[in-house]
């Protein structure tokens, strides 16, 4: 089915490839000097905070290996944490930590000791997840996914990707973890990409890189036709985010926290093109109809 779909899209010249995306969307709309404002999660969150756009609370930013111990002392009082490389991409280097009833830290279902946490933060700073460049550790509030997502898949943190051109949302998808993605929603790590009807905020088909599904392939829970909560708010804060950055083409990643509602997680200068397959629609067609 996948090969037939790609063939039909290519034959009608509606699907957009990476080179065409770069030439027609990224280069003319985004000045390279501003890329870092989105690529660096710390800088991006500063802009979001300045513009009172909801995002996860920052607990600490650690810039040097010598600052790891001090930074950890600031955050270990919390029961849940998200540790991220400031300049990472694709979910690489992200660790979610939660305390169990014995005050042990748990990551991916296993106990993780402080020495391992420190080593992970050191590897972030040394650039393991940012193509060898020095990086910073971002430690922030751990999101508790809205109950809507538990109805689809109970683990991990699903997120929405909204692509905007000139501050107008043009395409969106929901990324959901699977059994093989280890709680990650990123498509290249085994997550599902689910298309979204932009008009009414309902889910369409889920795509796993090979096939399309009306239900989650691991548990049979319904996907097709489910109504997304806070859909209007999701679109509103994506537009507010686009208006706050000097970038005219970007992707905005949004989660829904159980208590706080929609929160911006990341801003992307080069949003991937898998969103076309999730929506069974080429980017060219979407832009042509604007």
Tab-separated table of N, CA and C in Angstrom, residues 110-225:
chain	number	residue	atom	x	y	z
A	110	UNK	N	13.517	0.955	34.430
A	110	UNK	CA	14.605	0.382	35.206
A	110	UNK	C	15.200	1.428	36.150
A	111	UNK	N	15.758	0.950	37.263
A	111	UNK	CA	16.445	1.857	38.188
A	111	UNK	C	17.687	2.426	37.508
A	112	UNK	N	17.875	3.728	37.642
A	112	UNK	CA	19.067	4.381	37.122
A	112	UNK	C	19.729	5.127	38.276
A	113	UNK	N	21.018	4.922	38.456
A	113	UNK	CA	21.750	5.504	39.584
A	113	UNK	C	22.269	6.896	39.217
A	114	UNK	N	22.568	7.690	40.254
A	114	UNK	CA	23.018	9.054	40.018
A	114	UNK	C	24.269	9.092	39.143
A	115	UNK	N	25.170	8.127	39.334
A	115	UNK	CA	26.385	8.115	38.520
A	115	UNK	C	26.042	7.989	37.033
A	116	UNK	N	25.037	7.176	36.722
A	116	UNK	CA	24.622	7.013	35.329
A	116	UNK	C	23.974	8.292	34.797
A	117	UNK	N	23.220	8.955	35.673
A	117	UNK	CA	22.586	10.221	35.271
A	117	UNK	C	23.655	11.264	34.981
A	118	UNK	N	24.664	11.334	35.834
A	118	UNK	CA	25.755	12.298	35.644
A	118	UNK	C	26.510	12.007	34.347
A	119	UNK	N	26.761	10.730	34.072
A	119	UNK	CA	27.461	10.363	32.837
A	119	UNK	C	26.640	10.750	31.609
A	120	UNK	N	25.341	10.570	31.722
A	120	UNK	CA	24.481	10.950	30.596
A	120	UNK	C	24.528	12.457	30.367
A	121	UNK	N	24.470	13.218	31.432
A	121	UNK	CA	24.542	14.671	31.279
A	121	UNK	C	25.898	15.098	30.725
A	122	UNK	N	26.962	14.431	31.141
A	122	UNK	CA	28.290	14.748	30.613
A	122	UNK	C	28.355	14.458	29.108
A	123	UNK	N	27.744	13.355	28.695
A	123	UNK	CA	27.761	13.018	27.270
A	123	UNK	C	26.980	14.050	26.453
A	124	UNK	N	25.918	14.607	27.039
A	124	UNK	CA	25.182	15.674	26.369
A	124	UNK	C	26.078	16.895	26.182
A	125	UNK	N	26.742	17.301	27.261
A	125	UNK	CA	27.583	18.500	27.215
A	125	UNK	C	28.727	18.325	26.221
A	126	UNK	N	29.251	17.115	26.105
A	126	UNK	CA	30.364	16.859	25.181
A	126	UNK	C	29.907	16.706	23.734
A	127	UNK	N	28.591	16.801	23.505
A	127	UNK	CA	28.101	16.854	22.133
A	127	UNK	C	27.700	15.543	21.509
A	128	UNK	N	27.456	14.513	22.305
A	128	UNK	CA	27.095	13.221	21.741
A	128	UNK	C	25.801	13.280	20.922
A	129	UNK	N	24.903	14.171	21.293
A	129	UNK	CA	23.601	14.237	20.614
A	129	UNK	C	23.448	15.490	19.748
A	130	UNK	N	24.552	16.217	19.545
A	130	UNK	CA	24.492	17.452	18.755
A	130	UNK	C	25.621	17.515	17.742
A	131	UNK	N	25.910	16.370	17.121
A	131	UNK	CA	26.898	16.285	16.042
A	131	UNK	C	28.284	16.759	16.474
A	132	UNK	N	28.642	16.460	17.720
A	132	UNK	CA	29.996	16.737	18.182
A	132	UNK	C	30.238	18.127	18.711
A	133	UNK	N	29.245	19.010	18.610
A	133	UNK	CA	29.411	20.365	19.125
A	133	UNK	C	29.111	20.393	20.623
A	134	UNK	N	29.789	21.264	21.352
A	134	UNK	CA	29.492	21.414	22.775
A	134	UNK	C	28.017	21.763	22.947
A	135	UNK	N	27.413	21.229	23.981
A	135	UNK	CA	25.984	21.415	24.172
A	135	UNK	C	25.705	21.767	25.625
A	136	UNK	N	24.432	21.976	25.925
A	136	UNK	CA	23.990	22.247	27.287
A	136	UNK	C	22.913	21.245	27.670
A	137	UNK	N	22.804	20.988	28.958
A	137	UNK	CA	21.757	20.109	29.485
A	137	UNK	C	20.574	20.969	29.907
A	138	UNK	N	19.412	20.624	29.396
A	138	UNK	CA	18.167	21.268	29.801
A	138	UNK	C	17.383	20.286	30.655
A	139	UNK	N	17.065	20.707	31.884
A	139	UNK	CA	16.254	19.867	32.773
A	139	UNK	C	14.943	20.604	33.024
A	140	UNK	N	13.847	19.946	32.710
A	140	UNK	CA	12.563	20.625	32.806
A	140	UNK	C	11.485	19.722	33.390
A	141	UNK	N	10.348	20.328	33.632
A	141	UNK	CA	9.190	19.623	34.187
A	141	UNK	C	8.789	18.463	33.274
A	142	UNK	N	8.509	17.332	33.879
A	142	UNK	CA	8.066	16.155	33.130
A	142	UNK	C	6.568	16.263	32.849
A	143	UNK	N	6.205	16.109	31.595
A	143	UNK	CA	4.812	16.224	31.183
A	143	UNK	C	4.028	14.975	31.574
A	144	UNK	N	2.823	15.176	32.091
A	144	UNK	CA	1.888	14.076	32.333
A	144	UNK	C	0.837	14.120	31.228
A	145	UNK	N	0.895	13.175	30.330
A	145	UNK	CA	0.039	13.212	29.149
A	145	UNK	C	-1.439	13.213	29.509
A	146	UNK	N	-2.202	13.958	28.751
A	146	UNK	CA	-3.648	14.035	28.916
A	146	UNK	C	-4.286	12.657	28.735
A	147	UNK	N	-5.363	12.420	29.441
A	147	UNK	CA	-6.030	11.113	29.400
A	147	UNK	C	-6.493	10.734	27.997
A	148	UNK	N	-6.673	11.711	27.121
A	148	UNK	CA	-7.041	11.428	25.731
A	148	UNK	C	-6.049	10.468	25.082
A	149	UNK	N	-4.763	10.666	25.375
A	149	UNK	CA	-3.748	9.831	24.753
A	149	UNK	C	-3.728	8.427	25.331
A	150	UNK	N	-4.121	8.291	26.607
A	150	UNK	CA	-4.148	6.966	27.218
A	150	UNK	C	-5.175	6.081	26.524
A	151	UNK	N	-6.182	6.696	25.937
A	151	UNK	CA	-7.196	5.926	25.209
A	151	UNK	C	-6.630	5.329	23.923
A	152	UNK	N	-5.484	5.869	23.471
A	152	UNK	CA	-4.843	5.363	22.255
A	152	UNK	C	-3.682	4.453	22.612
A	153	UNK	N	-2.764	4.966	23.463
A	153	UNK	CA	-1.599	4.194	23.895
A	153	UNK	C	-1.179	4.737	25.258
A	154	UNK	N	-1.052	3.881	26.279
A	154	UNK	CA	-0.930	4.366	27.654
A	154	UNK	C	0.452	4.855	28.080
A	155	UNK	N	1.504	4.626	27.282
A	155	UNK	CA	2.863	4.974	27.704
A	155	UNK	C	3.427	6.108	26.862
A	156	UNK	N	4.467	6.769	27.417
A	156	UNK	CA	5.162	7.797	26.673
A	156	UNK	C	4.412	9.114	26.615
A	157	UNK	N	4.950	10.034	25.814
A	157	UNK	CA	4.372	11.371	25.687
A	157	UNK	C	4.117	11.668	24.207
A	158	UNK	N	2.906	11.447	23.729
A	158	UNK	CA	2.574	11.801	22.347
A	158	UNK	C	2.641	13.313	22.151
A	159	UNK	N	2.914	13.732	20.922
A	159	UNK	CA	2.935	15.165	20.660
A	159	UNK	C	2.394	15.473	19.264
A	160	UNK	N	1.962	16.721	19.105
A	160	UNK	CA	1.469	17.205	17.824
A	160	UNK	C	2.575	17.972	17.113
A	161	UNK	N	2.671	17.792	15.820
A	161	UNK	CA	3.532	18.624	14.982
A	161	UNK	C	2.608	19.468	14.088
A	162	UNK	N	2.743	20.783	14.201
A	162	UNK	CA	1.995	21.703	13.348
A	162	UNK	C	3.003	22.442	12.480
A	163	UNK	N	2.835	22.373	11.174
A	163	UNK	CA	3.695	23.113	10.251
A	163	UNK	C	2.976	24.378	9.827
A	164	UNK	N	3.716	25.500	9.895
A	164	UNK	CA	3.129	26.802	9.571
A	164	UNK	C	3.959	27.510	8.498
A	165	UNK	N	3.280	28.203	7.623
A	165	UNK	CA	3.908	29.058	6.622
A	165	UNK	C	3.288	30.441	6.736
A	166	UNK	N	4.128	31.440	6.950
A	166	UNK	CA	3.646	32.810	7.142
A	166	UNK	C	2.572	32.883	8.227
A	167	UNK	N	2.852	32.172	9.331
A	167	UNK	CA	1.995	32.160	10.529
A	167	UNK	C	0.632	31.496	10.300
A	168	UNK	N	0.509	30.726	9.247
A	168	UNK	CA	-0.736	30.021	8.968
A	168	UNK	C	-0.495	28.514	9.070
A	169	UNK	N	-1.238	27.795	9.933
A	169	UNK	CA	-1.086	26.342	10.008
A	169	UNK	C	-1.507	25.690	8.688
A	170	UNK	N	-0.631	24.860	8.126
A	170	UNK	CA	-0.927	24.251	6.829
A	170	UNK	C	-1.088	22.735	6.906
A	171	UNK	N	-0.464	22.092	7.894
A	171	UNK	CA	-0.577	20.639	8.015
A	171	UNK	C	-0.188	20.243	9.429
A	172	UNK	N	-0.779	19.153	9.908
A	172	UNK	CA	-0.486	18.715	11.269
A	172	UNK	C	-0.579	17.204	11.370
A	173	UNK	N	0.086	16.661	12.371
A	173	UNK	CA	-0.056	15.237	12.675
A	173	UNK	C	0.145	15.025	14.164
A	174	UNK	N	-0.309	13.884	14.643
A	174	UNK	CA	-0.069	13.436	16.010
A	174	UNK	C	0.942	12.308	15.955
A	175	UNK	N	1.969	12.391	16.800
A	175	UNK	CA	2.958	11.319	16.875
A	175	UNK	C	2.755	10.562	18.189
A	176	UNK	N	2.615	9.251	18.074
A	176	UNK	CA	2.261	8.402	19.223
A	176	UNK	C	3.272	7.267	19.353
A	177	UNK	N	3.699	6.940	20.577
A	177	UNK	CA	4.634	5.825	20.764
A	177	UNK	C	4.018	4.475	20.408
A	178	UNK	N	4.890	3.500	20.249
A	178	UNK	CA	4.491	2.107	20.041
A	178	UNK	C	5.321	1.227	20.962
A	179	UNK	N	5.055	-0.067	20.949
A	179	UNK	CA	5.819	-0.984	21.796
A	179	UNK	C	7.310	-0.959	21.458
A	180	UNK	N	7.645	-0.757	20.191
A	180	UNK	CA	9.055	-0.810	19.790
A	180	UNK	C	9.760	0.543	19.876
A	181	UNK	N	9.046	1.612	20.222
A	181	UNK	CA	9.681	2.934	20.234
A	181	UNK	C	10.150	3.361	21.619
A	182	UNK	N	9.986	2.503	22.626
A	182	UNK	CA	10.481	2.779	23.989
A	182	UNK	C	9.927	4.092	24.541
A	183	UNK	N	8.643	4.312	24.331
A	183	UNK	CA	7.996	5.500	24.882
A	183	UNK	C	8.197	6.759	24.078
A	184	UNK	N	9.030	6.714	23.032
A	184	UNK	CA	9.281	7.873	22.189
A	184	UNK	C	8.214	7.963	21.097
A	185	UNK	N	7.845	9.195	20.758
A	185	UNK	CA	6.836	9.384	19.719
A	185	UNK	C	7.460	9.665	18.353
A	186	UNK	N	8.775	9.843	18.302
A	186	UNK	CA	9.432	10.184	17.044
A	186	UNK	C	9.258	9.074	16.006
A	187	UNK	N	8.974	9.456	14.774
A	187	UNK	CA	8.675	8.484	13.734
A	187	UNK	C	9.868	7.596	13.426
A	188	UNK	N	11.070	8.181	13.375
A	188	UNK	CA	12.241	7.387	13.000
A	188	UNK	C	12.657	6.419	14.102
A	189	UNK	N	12.068	6.550	15.293
A	189	UNK	CA	12.361	5.619	16.384
A	189	UNK	C	11.258	4.581	16.553
A	190	UNK	N	10.328	4.554	15.608
A	190	UNK	CA	9.284	3.529	15.635
A	190	UNK	C	7.915	4.011	16.051
A	191	UNK	N	7.747	5.327	16.264
A	191	UNK	CA	6.435	5.859	16.625
A	191	UNK	C	5.489	5.905	15.434
A	192	UNK	N	4.224	6.150	15.720
A	192	UNK	CA	3.207	6.284	14.671
A	192	UNK	C	3.016	7.743	14.306
A	193	UNK	N	2.813	8.007	13.021
A	193	UNK	CA	2.374	9.318	12.568
A	193	UNK	C	0.903	9.241	12.208
A	194	UNK	N	0.089	10.079	12.835
A	194	UNK	CA	-1.361	10.035	12.626
A	194	UNK	C	-1.804	11.346	11.981
A	195	UNK	N	-2.482	11.238	10.844
A	195	UNK	CA	-2.967	12.416	10.152
A	195	UNK	C	-4.072	13.115	10.929
A	196	UNK	N	-4.256	14.403	10.631
A	196	UNK	CA	-5.263	15.206	11.331
A	196	UNK	C	-6.069	15.998	10.315
A	197	UNK	N	-7.386	15.955	10.483
A	197	UNK	CA	-8.270	16.837	9.725
A	197	UNK	C	-8.171	18.218	10.360
A	198	UNK	N	-7.549	19.154	9.653
A	198	UNK	CA	-7.283	20.467	10.222
A	198	UNK	C	-8.560	21.259	10.492
A	199	UNK	N	-9.614	20.970	9.773
A	199	UNK	CA	-10.847	21.741	9.920
A	199	UNK	C	-11.565	21.442	11.225
A	200	UNK	N	-11.672	20.164	11.559
A	200	UNK	CA	-12.460	19.822	12.749
A	200	UNK	C	-11.631	19.192	13.871
A	201	UNK	N	-10.307	19.018	13.668
A	201	UNK	CA	-9.461	18.484	14.728
A	201	UNK	C	-9.746	17.036	15.064
A	202	UNK	N	-9.999	16.216	14.052
A	202	UNK	CA	-10.183	14.783	14.275
A	202	UNK	C	-9.014	14.013	13.672
A	203	UNK	N	-8.705	12.862	14.270
A	203	UNK	CA	-7.631	12.012	13.780
A	203	UNK	C	-8.088	11.220	12.560
A	204	UNK	N	-7.151	11.001	11.646
A	204	UNK	CA	-7.457	10.176	10.480
A	204	UNK	C	-6.708	8.850	10.623
A	205	UNK	N	-5.851	8.499	9.686
A	205	UNK	CA	-5.182	7.193	9.715
A	205	UNK	C	-3.799	7.278	10.357
A	206	UNK	N	-3.383	6.172	10.974
A	206	UNK	CA	-2.050	6.069	11.561
A	206	UNK	C	-1.130	5.361	10.575
A	207	UNK	N	0.112	5.840	10.499
A	207	UNK	CA	1.096	5.280	9.569
A	207	UNK	C	2.343	4.884	10.341
A	208	UNK	N	2.841	3.660	10.124
A	208	UNK	CA	3.999	3.169	10.875
A	208	UNK	C	5.256	3.031	10.021
A	209	UNK	N	5.240	3.625	8.844
A	209	UNK	CA	6.375	3.499	7.939
A	209	UNK	C	6.170	2.456	6.876
A	210	UNK	N	5.147	1.616	7.063
A	210	UNK	CA	4.856	0.564	6.092
A	210	UNK	C	3.379	0.496	5.733
A	211	UNK	N	2.530	0.632	6.746
A	211	UNK	CA	1.098	0.406	6.543
A	211	UNK	C	0.278	1.469	7.246
A	212	UNK	N	-1.010	1.527	6.889
A	212	UNK	CA	-1.955	2.446	7.505
A	212	UNK	C	-2.943	1.671	8.371
A	213	UNK	N	-3.362	2.316	9.481
A	213	UNK	CA	-4.240	1.659	10.447
A	213	UNK	C	-5.345	2.606	10.895
A	214	UNK	N	-6.500	2.031	11.214
A	214	UNK	CA	-7.579	2.783	11.847
A	214	UNK	C	-7.487	2.696	13.360
A	215	UNK	N	-6.707	1.729	13.845
A	215	UNK	CA	-6.528	1.502	15.288
A	215	UNK	C	-5.036	1.424	15.571
A	216	UNK	N	-4.680	1.544	16.856
A	216	UNK	CA	-3.268	1.390	17.214
A	216	UNK	C	-2.861	-0.062	16.974
A	217	UNK	N	-1.800	-0.319	16.225
A	217	UNK	CA	-1.455	-1.696	15.869
A	217	UNK	C	-1.051	-2.576	17.045
A	218	UNK	N	-0.665	-1.996	18.175
A	218	UNK	CA	-0.237	-2.798	19.318
A	218	UNK	C	-1.377	-3.215	20.236
A	219	UNK	N	-2.438	-2.425	20.279
A	219	UNK	CA	-3.496	-2.737	21.242
A	219	UNK	C	-4.906	-2.693	20.662
A	220	UNK	N	-5.065	-2.281	19.421
A	220	UNK	CA	-6.381	-2.240	18.796
A	220	UNK	C	-7.242	-1.066	19.212
A	221	UNK	N	-6.690	-0.109	19.977
A	221	UNK	CA	-7.487	1.038	20.403
A	221	UNK	C	-7.781	1.960	19.223
A	222	UNK	N	-8.999	2.503	19.223
A	222	UNK	CA	-9.476	3.301	18.101
A	222	UNK	C	-8.668	4.581	17.906
A	223	UNK	N	-8.381	4.899	16.656
A	223	UNK	CA	-7.701	6.139	16.285
A	223	UNK	C	-8.560	6.950	15.328
A	224	UNK	N	-8.971	6.350	14.244
A	224	UNK	CA	-9.712	7.059	13.199
A	224	UNK	C	-10.970	7.714	13.761
A	225	UNK	N	-11.106	9.008	13.548
A	225	UNK	CA	-12.307	9.731	13.938
A	225	UNK	C	-12.301	10.298	15.339
